[in-house]
CSV table of C-alpha atoms in Angstrom, one decimal:
chain,number,residue,atom,x,y,z
N,1,UNK,CA,220.3,280.7,-27.4
N,2,UNK,CA,218.3,278.2,-29.3
N,3,UNK,CA,219.4,274.6,-29.4
N,4,UNK,CA,220.9,273.2,-32.6
N,5,UNK,CA,219.0,270.3,-34.3
N,6,UNK,CA,221.2,267.7,-32.9
N,7,UNK,CA,220.2,268.7,-29.4
N,8,UNK,CA,216.5,268.5,-30.1
N,9,UNK,CA,214.5,265.4,-29.9
N,10,UNK,CA,212.4,263.9,-32.8
N,11,UNK,CA,208.6,264.3,-32.6
N,12,UNK,CA,205.9,262.3,-34.1
N,13,UNK,CA,202.7,264.1,-34.1
N,14,UNK,CA,199.5,261.9,-34.1
N,15,UNK,CA,196.0,263.1,-34.9
N,16,UNK,CA,193.0,260.4,-34.8
N,17,UNK,CA,190.2,261.3,-37.0
N,18,UNK,CA,187.0,259.4,-38.3
N,19,UNK,CA,187.0,258.1,-42.0
N,20,UNK,CA,187.3,260.9,-44.6
N,21,UNK,CA,187.2,263.4,-41.5
N,22,UNK,CA,188.5,266.8,-42.0
N,23,UNK,CA,191.9,267.4,-40.2
N,24,UNK,CA,191.7,271.0,-39.2
N,25,UNK,CA,194.9,270.9,-37.1
N,26,UNK,CA,197.1,270.7,-40.2
N,27,UNK,CA,196.6,274.1,-40.8
N,28,UNK,CA,198.3,275.1,-37.4
N,29,UNK,CA,201.1,272.7,-38.0
N,30,UNK,CA,202.2,274.2,-41.3
N,31,UNK,CA,203.2,277.1,-39.3
N,32,UNK,CA,205.4,275.3,-36.9
N,33,UNK,CA,208.7,276.9,-36.4
N,34,UNK,CA,210.4,273.6,-35.2
N,35,UNK,CA,213.1,272.2,-37.7
N,36,UNK,CA,211.4,270.5,-40.5
N,37,UNK,CA,213.8,267.4,-40.5
N,38,UNK,CA,212.8,266.9,-36.6
N,39,UNK,CA,209.1,266.1,-36.7
N,40,UNK,CA,206.5,264.0,-38.8
N,41,UNK,CA,202.8,264.0,-38.7
N,42,UNK,CA,200.7,260.9,-38.8
N,43,UNK,CA,197.1,261.1,-39.3
N,44,UNK,CA,195.2,257.8,-37.9
N,45,UNK,CA,191.8,257.1,-39.6
N,46,UNK,CA,189.3,254.9,-37.8
N,47,UNK,CA,186.6,254.7,-35.2
N,48,UNK,CA,188.2,253.9,-32.0
N,49,UNK,CA,190.6,256.7,-31.0
N,50,UNK,CA,192.6,254.8,-28.4
N,51,UNK,CA,193.3,252.0,-30.8
N,52,UNK,CA,194.1,254.7,-33.6
N,53,UNK,CA,196.5,256.4,-31.3
N,54,UNK,CA,198.2,253.2,-30.1
N,55,UNK,CA,198.5,252.0,-33.8
N,56,UNK,CA,200.1,255.3,-34.9
N,57,UNK,CA,202.4,255.2,-31.9
N,58,UNK,CA,203.9,251.9,-33.1
N,59,UNK,CA,204.1,253.2,-36.6
N,60,UNK,CA,205.9,256.3,-35.4
N,61,UNK,CA,209.6,257.0,-35.7
N,62,UNK,CA,210.1,259.9,-33.3
N,63,UNK,CA,211.5,260.0,-29.8
N,64,UNK,CA,208.5,262.0,-28.5
N,65,UNK,CA,204.8,261.3,-29.4
N,66,UNK,CA,202.6,264.3,-29.3
N,67,UNK,CA,198.9,263.8,-29.5
N,68,UNK,CA,196.6,266.4,-31.0
N,69,UNK,CA,192.8,266.0,-32.0
N,70,UNK,CA,191.8,266.9,-35.4
N,71,UNK,CA,190.7,270.3,-34.5
N,72,UNK,CA,193.5,271.2,-32.2
N,73,UNK,CA,195.3,274.5,-33.3
N,74,UNK,CA,198.9,274.9,-32.0
N,75,UNK,CA,201.0,277.7,-31.5
N,76,UNK,CA,204.0,277.8,-34.0
N,77,UNK,CA,206.7,277.3,-31.3
N,78,UNK,CA,204.8,274.5,-29.4
N,79,UNK,CA,207.4,271.7,-30.1
N,80,UNK,CA,210.4,273.8,-28.9
N,81,UNK,CA,208.6,274.5,-25.6
N,82,UNK,CA,207.6,270.8,-25.2
N,83,UNK,CA,211.1,269.8,-26.1
N,84,UNK,CA,212.5,271.9,-23.3
N,85,UNK,CA,210.7,270.0,-20.6
N,86,UNK,CA,212.0,266.7,-21.9
N,87,UNK,CA,215.5,267.7,-20.9
N,88,UNK,CA,214.7,266.2,-17.4
N,89,UNK,CA,215.1,262.4,-17.8
N,90,UNK,CA,212.4,261.6,-15.3
N,91,UNK,CA,209.7,263.4,-17.3
N,92,UNK,CA,207.4,261.1,-19.1
N,93,UNK,CA,204.6,263.1,-20.3
N,94,UNK,CA,204.2,266.9,-21.2
N,95,UNK,CA,201.0,268.8,-22.2
N,96,UNK,CA,199.1,272.1,-21.8
N,97,UNK,CA,195.4,273.4,-21.7
N,98,UNK,CA,192.8,273.4,-24.6
N,99,UNK,CA,191.5,277.0,-24.7
N,100,UNK,CA,187.9,278.0,-26.1
N,101,UNK,CA,188.3,280.6,-28.9
N,102,UNK,CA,186.6,283.9,-28.5
N,103,UNK,CA,185.0,283.4,-32.1
N,104,UNK,CA,182.8,280.4,-30.6
N,105,UNK,CA,179.1,280.7,-30.3
N,106,UNK,CA,177.5,282.0,-27.1
N,107,UNK,CA,176.5,278.3,-26.2
N,108,UNK,CA,180.2,277.1,-26.9
N,109,UNK,CA,181.8,279.8,-25.0
N,110,UNK,CA,179.4,279.1,-22.1
N,111,UNK,CA,180.6,275.6,-22.0
N,112,UNK,CA,184.2,276.8,-22.1
N,113,UNK,CA,183.5,279.0,-19.2
N,114,UNK,CA,181.7,276.3,-17.1
N,115,UNK,CA,184.9,274.0,-17.8
N,116,UNK,CA,186.9,276.9,-16.3
N,117,UNK,CA,184.9,277.6,-13.4
N,118,UNK,CA,185.6,275.8,-9.8
N,119,UNK,CA,181.8,275.1,-10.0
N,120,UNK,CA,181.9,273.4,-13.1
N,121,UNK,CA,185.5,272.2,-13.9
N,122,UNK,CA,186.5,272.0,-10.4
N,123,UNK,CA,189.9,270.4,-9.8
N,124,UNK,CA,190.4,269.9,-13.7
N,125,UNK,CA,189.5,273.3,-14.7
N,126,UNK,CA,193.4,274.1,-15.5
N,127,UNK,CA,192.8,271.8,-18.6
N,128,UNK,CA,190.8,274.6,-20.1
N,129,UNK,CA,192.6,278.0,-19.0
N,130,UNK,CA,196.1,279.4,-18.5
N,131,UNK,CA,197.0,279.4,-14.9
N,132,UNK,CA,200.2,279.8,-13.2
N,133,UNK,CA,203.7,278.6,-14.6
N,134,UNK,CA,205.0,275.2,-15.9
N,135,UNK,CA,204.9,272.7,-13.1
N,136,UNK,CA,205.1,269.1,-12.1
N,137,UNK,CA,201.4,267.9,-12.1
N,138,UNK,CA,199.1,264.8,-12.6
N,139,UNK,CA,196.4,263.6,-14.9
N,140,UNK,CA,193.8,266.2,-13.6
N,141,UNK,CA,195.7,269.1,-15.4
N,142,UNK,CA,196.6,267.2,-18.6
N,143,UNK,CA,194.2,266.4,-21.6
N,144,UNK,CA,194.7,264.2,-24.5
N,145,UNK,CA,193.9,266.6,-27.2
N,146,UNK,CA,197.3,268.4,-26.2
N,147,UNK,CA,199.4,265.8,-24.7
N,148,UNK,CA,202.9,264.3,-25.4
N,149,UNK,CA,204.7,261.2,-24.1
N,150,UNK,CA,208.2,259.6,-24.5
N,151,UNK,CA,207.6,256.9,-27.1
N,152,UNK,CA,209.6,254.2,-25.3
N,153,UNK,CA,207.9,254.7,-22.1
N,154,UNK,CA,204.5,254.9,-23.9
N,155,UNK,CA,205.0,251.5,-25.8
N,156,UNK,CA,206.7,249.9,-22.8
N,157,UNK,CA,203.4,250.4,-20.8
N,158,UNK,CA,201.4,249.1,-23.9
N,159,UNK,CA,200.2,252.6,-24.6
N,160,UNK,CA,196.5,253.5,-23.9
N,161,UNK,CA,194.1,251.1,-22.5
N,162,UNK,CA,191.9,250.4,-25.5
N,163,UNK,CA,189.1,249.5,-23.2
N,164,UNK,CA,188.7,253.1,-22.4
N,165,UNK,CA,187.4,256.1,-24.2
N,166,UNK,CA,187.6,258.7,-22.9
N,167,UNK,CA,189.9,258.7,-19.8
N,168,UNK,CA,192.4,256.4,-21.4
N,169,UNK,CA,195.1,258.9,-20.9
N,170,UNK,CA,194.1,259.4,-17.2
N,171,UNK,CA,194.5,255.8,-16.6
N,172,UNK,CA,197.8,255.6,-18.2
N,173,UNK,CA,199.2,258.7,-16.4
N,174,UNK,CA,198.1,257.3,-13.2
N,175,UNK,CA,200.3,254.2,-13.9
N,176,UNK,CA,203.2,256.4,-14.9
N,177,UNK,CA,203.0,258.6,-11.7
N,178,UNK,CA,202.9,255.3,-9.3
N,179,UNK,CA,206.2,254.3,-10.9
N,180,UNK,CA,207.8,257.6,-10.3
N,181,UNK,CA,207.6,259.4,-13.6
N,182,UNK,CA,206.9,263.1,-13.8
N,183,UNK,CA,204.2,264.8,-15.8
N,184,UNK,CA,204.5,268.3,-16.8
N,185,UNK,CA,201.7,270.9,-17.3
N,186,UNK,CA,202.8,274.1,-19.0
N,187,UNK,CA,199.9,276.7,-19.5
N,188,UNK,CA,202.0,278.5,-22.4
N,189,UNK,CA,201.8,275.1,-24.2
N,190,UNK,CA,198.3,275.9,-25.1
N,191,UNK,CA,196.1,274.9,-28.0
N,192,UNK,CA,192.9,276.4,-29.2
N,193,UNK,CA,189.9,274.3,-29.7
N,194,UNK,CA,186.2,274.9,-30.1
N,195,UNK,CA,183.6,273.4,-27.8
N,196,UNK,CA,180.6,271.2,-28.9
N,197,UNK,CA,178.4,273.1,-31.4
N,198,UNK,CA,175.2,272.0,-30.0
N,199,UNK,CA,173.4,271.3,-26.7
N,200,UNK,CA,172.9,267.6,-27.7
N,201,UNK,CA,176.5,267.0,-28.5
N,202,UNK,CA,177.5,268.7,-25.0
N,203,UNK,CA,175.1,266.2,-23.3
N,204,UNK,CA,176.6,263.2,-25.0
N,205,UNK,CA,180.1,264.7,-24.2
N,206,UNK,CA,179.5,264.9,-20.5
N,207,UNK,CA,177.8,261.5,-20.4
N,208,UNK,CA,180.9,260.0,-22.1
N,209,UNK,CA,183.3,261.9,-19.6
N,210,UNK,CA,181.3,260.5,-16.7
N,211,UNK,CA,181.1,257.0,-18.2
N,212,UNK,CA,184.7,257.1,-19.0
N,213,UNK,CA,185.5,257.9,-15.5
N,214,UNK,CA,183.4,255.3,-14.1
N,215,UNK,CA,185.2,252.7,-16.3
N,216,UNK,CA,188.6,254.0,-15.4
N,217,UNK,CA,187.8,253.7,-11.7
N,218,UNK,CA,186.8,250.0,-12.0
N,219,UNK,CA,190.2,249.2,-14.1
N,220,UNK,CA,192.5,251.1,-11.8
N,221,UNK,CA,191.0,250.0,-8.7
N,222,UNK,CA,191.4,253.6,-7.5
N,223,UNK,CA,188.5,255.7,-6.3
N,224,UNK,CA,188.4,259.5,-6.3
N,225,UNK,CA,185.7,260.4,-4.0
N,226,UNK,CA,185.3,263.8,-5.7
N,227,UNK,CA,184.2,262.2,-9.0
N,228,UNK,CA,181.3,260.6,-7.2
N,229,UNK,CA,179.8,264.0,-6.0
N,230,UNK,CA,177.8,264.5,-9.2
N,231,UNK,CA,176.3,261.0,-9.0
N,232,UNK,CA,175.4,261.5,-5.4
N,233,UNK,CA,173.7,264.8,-6.3
N,234,UNK,CA,171.8,263.0,-9.1
N,235,UNK,CA,170.6,260.5,-6.7
N,236,UNK,CA,169.5,263.1,-4.3
N,237,UNK,CA,167.5,265.0,-7.2
N,238,UNK,CA,165.8,261.7,-8.1
N,239,UNK,CA,164.9,261.0,-4.5
N,240,UNK,CA,163.9,264.6,-3.6
N,241,UNK,CA,160.0,264.0,-4.5
N,242,UNK,CA,159.9,261.2,-1.8
N,243,UNK,CA,161.5,263.0,1.0
N,244,UNK,CA,159.0,264.8,3.1
N,245,UNK,CA,160.0,268.2,4.8
N,246,UNK,CA,161.4,271.3,3.8
N,247,UNK,CA,164.8,270.6,5.2
N,248,UNK,CA,165.4,268.4,2.3
N,249,UNK,CA,165.0,271.2,-0.1
N,250,UNK,CA,167.9,273.2,1.4
N,251,UNK,CA,170.9,271.5,-0.4
N,252,UNK,CA,169.1,272.1,-3.6
N,253,UNK,CA,168.3,275.7,-3.0
N,254,UNK,CA,171.9,276.1,-2.0
N,255,UNK,CA,173.0,274.5,-5.2
N,256,UNK,CA,170.7,276.6,-7.3
N,257,UNK,CA,172.3,279.8,-5.6
N,258,UNK,CA,175.8,278.7,-6.3
N,259,UNK,CA,174.9,277.9,-10.1
N,260,UNK,CA,173.1,281.2,-10.3
N,261,UNK,CA,176.2,283.2,-8.9
N,262,UNK,CA,178.7,281.2,-11.0
N,263,UNK,CA,176.5,282.0,-14.0
N,264,UNK,CA,176.3,285.7,-13.4
N,265,UNK,CA,180.0,285.6,-12.7
N,266,UNK,CA,180.7,283.8,-16.0
N,267,UNK,CA,178.6,286.1,-18.1
N,268,UNK,CA,180.3,289.2,-16.5
N,269,UNK,CA,183.7,287.6,-17.2
N,270,UNK,CA,182.7,286.9,-20.8
N,271,UNK,CA,181.3,290.2,-21.3
N,272,UNK,CA,178.2,288.8,-22.7
N,273,UNK,CA,174.8,288.9,-21.4
N,274,UNK,CA,173.8,286.2,-23.8
N,275,UNK,CA,175.8,283.8,-21.8
N,276,UNK,CA,173.9,284.0,-18.7
N,277,UNK,CA,170.8,281.8,-19.8
N,278,UNK,CA,173.3,279.3,-21.4
N,279,UNK,CA,175.3,279.1,-18.3
N,280,UNK,CA,172.2,278.4,-16.2
N,281,UNK,CA,171.4,275.5,-18.3
N,282,UNK,CA,175.2,274.3,-19.0
N,283,UNK,CA,176.2,274.0,-15.2
N,284,UNK,CA,173.4,271.7,-14.2
N,285,UNK,CA,173.6,269.7,-17.3
N,286,UNK,CA,177.4,269.1,-16.5
N,287,UNK,CA,176.7,267.9,-13.2
N,288,UNK,CA,173.6,265.7,-13.6
N,289,UNK,CA,174.6,264.2,-16.9
N,290,UNK,CA,178.4,263.4,-15.9
N,291,UNK,CA,176.9,261.9,-12.7
N,292,UNK,CA,174.6,259.7,-14.8
N,293,UNK,CA,177.6,258.7,-17.0
N,294,UNK,CA,179.8,257.8,-13.7
N,295,UNK,CA,177.0,255.5,-12.5
N,296,UNK,CA,176.5,253.9,-16.0
N,297,UNK,CA,180.3,253.2,-16.2
N,298,UNK,CA,180.5,251.7,-12.6
N,299,UNK,CA,177.5,249.6,-13.3
N,300,UNK,CA,177.9,248.5,-16.7
N,301,UNK,CA,181.2,249.1,-18.2
N,302,UNK,CA,181.3,248.6,-21.9
N,303,UNK,CA,184.4,246.4,-21.8
N,304,UNK,CA,182.4,243.8,-19.8
N,305,UNK,CA,179.9,243.4,-22.5
N,306,UNK,CA,181.7,241.1,-24.7
N,307,UNK,CA,184.5,241.2,-27.1
N,308,UNK,CA,185.1,244.9,-28.3
N,309,UNK,CA,185.1,245.6,-32.0
N,310,UNK,CA,188.6,246.7,-33.3
N,311,UNK,CA,187.7,248.6,-36.4
N,312,UNK,CA,190.5,248.9,-39.1
N,313,UNK,CA,193.0,251.8,-38.7
N,314,UNK,CA,194.5,253.5,-41.7
N,315,UNK,CA,197.6,255.5,-41.0
N,316,UNK,CA,198.8,258.1,-43.4
N,317,UNK,CA,202.0,259.9,-42.9
N,318,UNK,CA,201.2,263.4,-43.9
N,319,UNK,CA,204.8,264.6,-43.4
N,320,UNK,CA,207.9,262.6,-42.6
N,321,UNK,CA,211.3,263.4,-41.2
N,322,UNK,CA,213.1,263.5,-44.6
N,323,UNK,CA,210.8,266.2,-46.2
N,324,UNK,CA,209.9,269.6,-45.7
N,325,UNK,CA,206.4,269.8,-47.2
N,326,UNK,CA,203.9,271.9,-45.7
N,327,UNK,CA,201.4,270.0,-43.7
């Protein structure tokens, strides 16, 4: 039996986008089955996603903030599913995975496969695949392109740390868990979102992810040893020419064997041999470039480089609670 509107929370859907950028997510939101009077859609235009999301959160009027990216394509019933988890008062955040569409190019699908692989995504791979059932979890399984928070808790904690991008949501969720709040990962609360279209864009993405992790480590004062493994491997690769003796090649040979096996497995799972050469490139890029980013974030965090520029944010309420216009 579906709860009546009085029993359902109000949602404020927030989408950050670059100035004059296209908001593809609106097409999916137009099919949403949640009561029209119980959700609004805010698009925040600007050049600093953390700042944009915080500004929109302060302007929002809903009980729950639901953050999507401009290309996050939702299921029609996603708000009903998210609402069901907020019946537990201790739940502060609810989210689901970001899935790679089958229509993506071979390179994009290779990136998606790497993210879902134990060799590539490791402990965060459930951010990119459906696995198991809804559960209490941690920031390792939640991703900001498909993530919601209770608005009062979000604002009480001053929202996202605007010094960070990416990893700003991880820092906030770490704080929430330390205070005893619960986080929910629901595999069925999935969105579909394409991977980076070019290899160059993928390199920038991995470097940014690593740099954000390094900066988050400094801000939180909490080190996750596994996040240093790619950096240590990168240092090993750089030192390898200066190490005498074949024994020092053994770790590299083992690594290449693991990558080769993961690439073959990924191409078989993807049922496309065109994925194999791309996976052989994508896996090492993920590890080495991410590792370089972590080192850069630890050594030269951007927030220590002086006053940060806060670009102007323009918030457009594409749909309010009082109307039933299509998004």
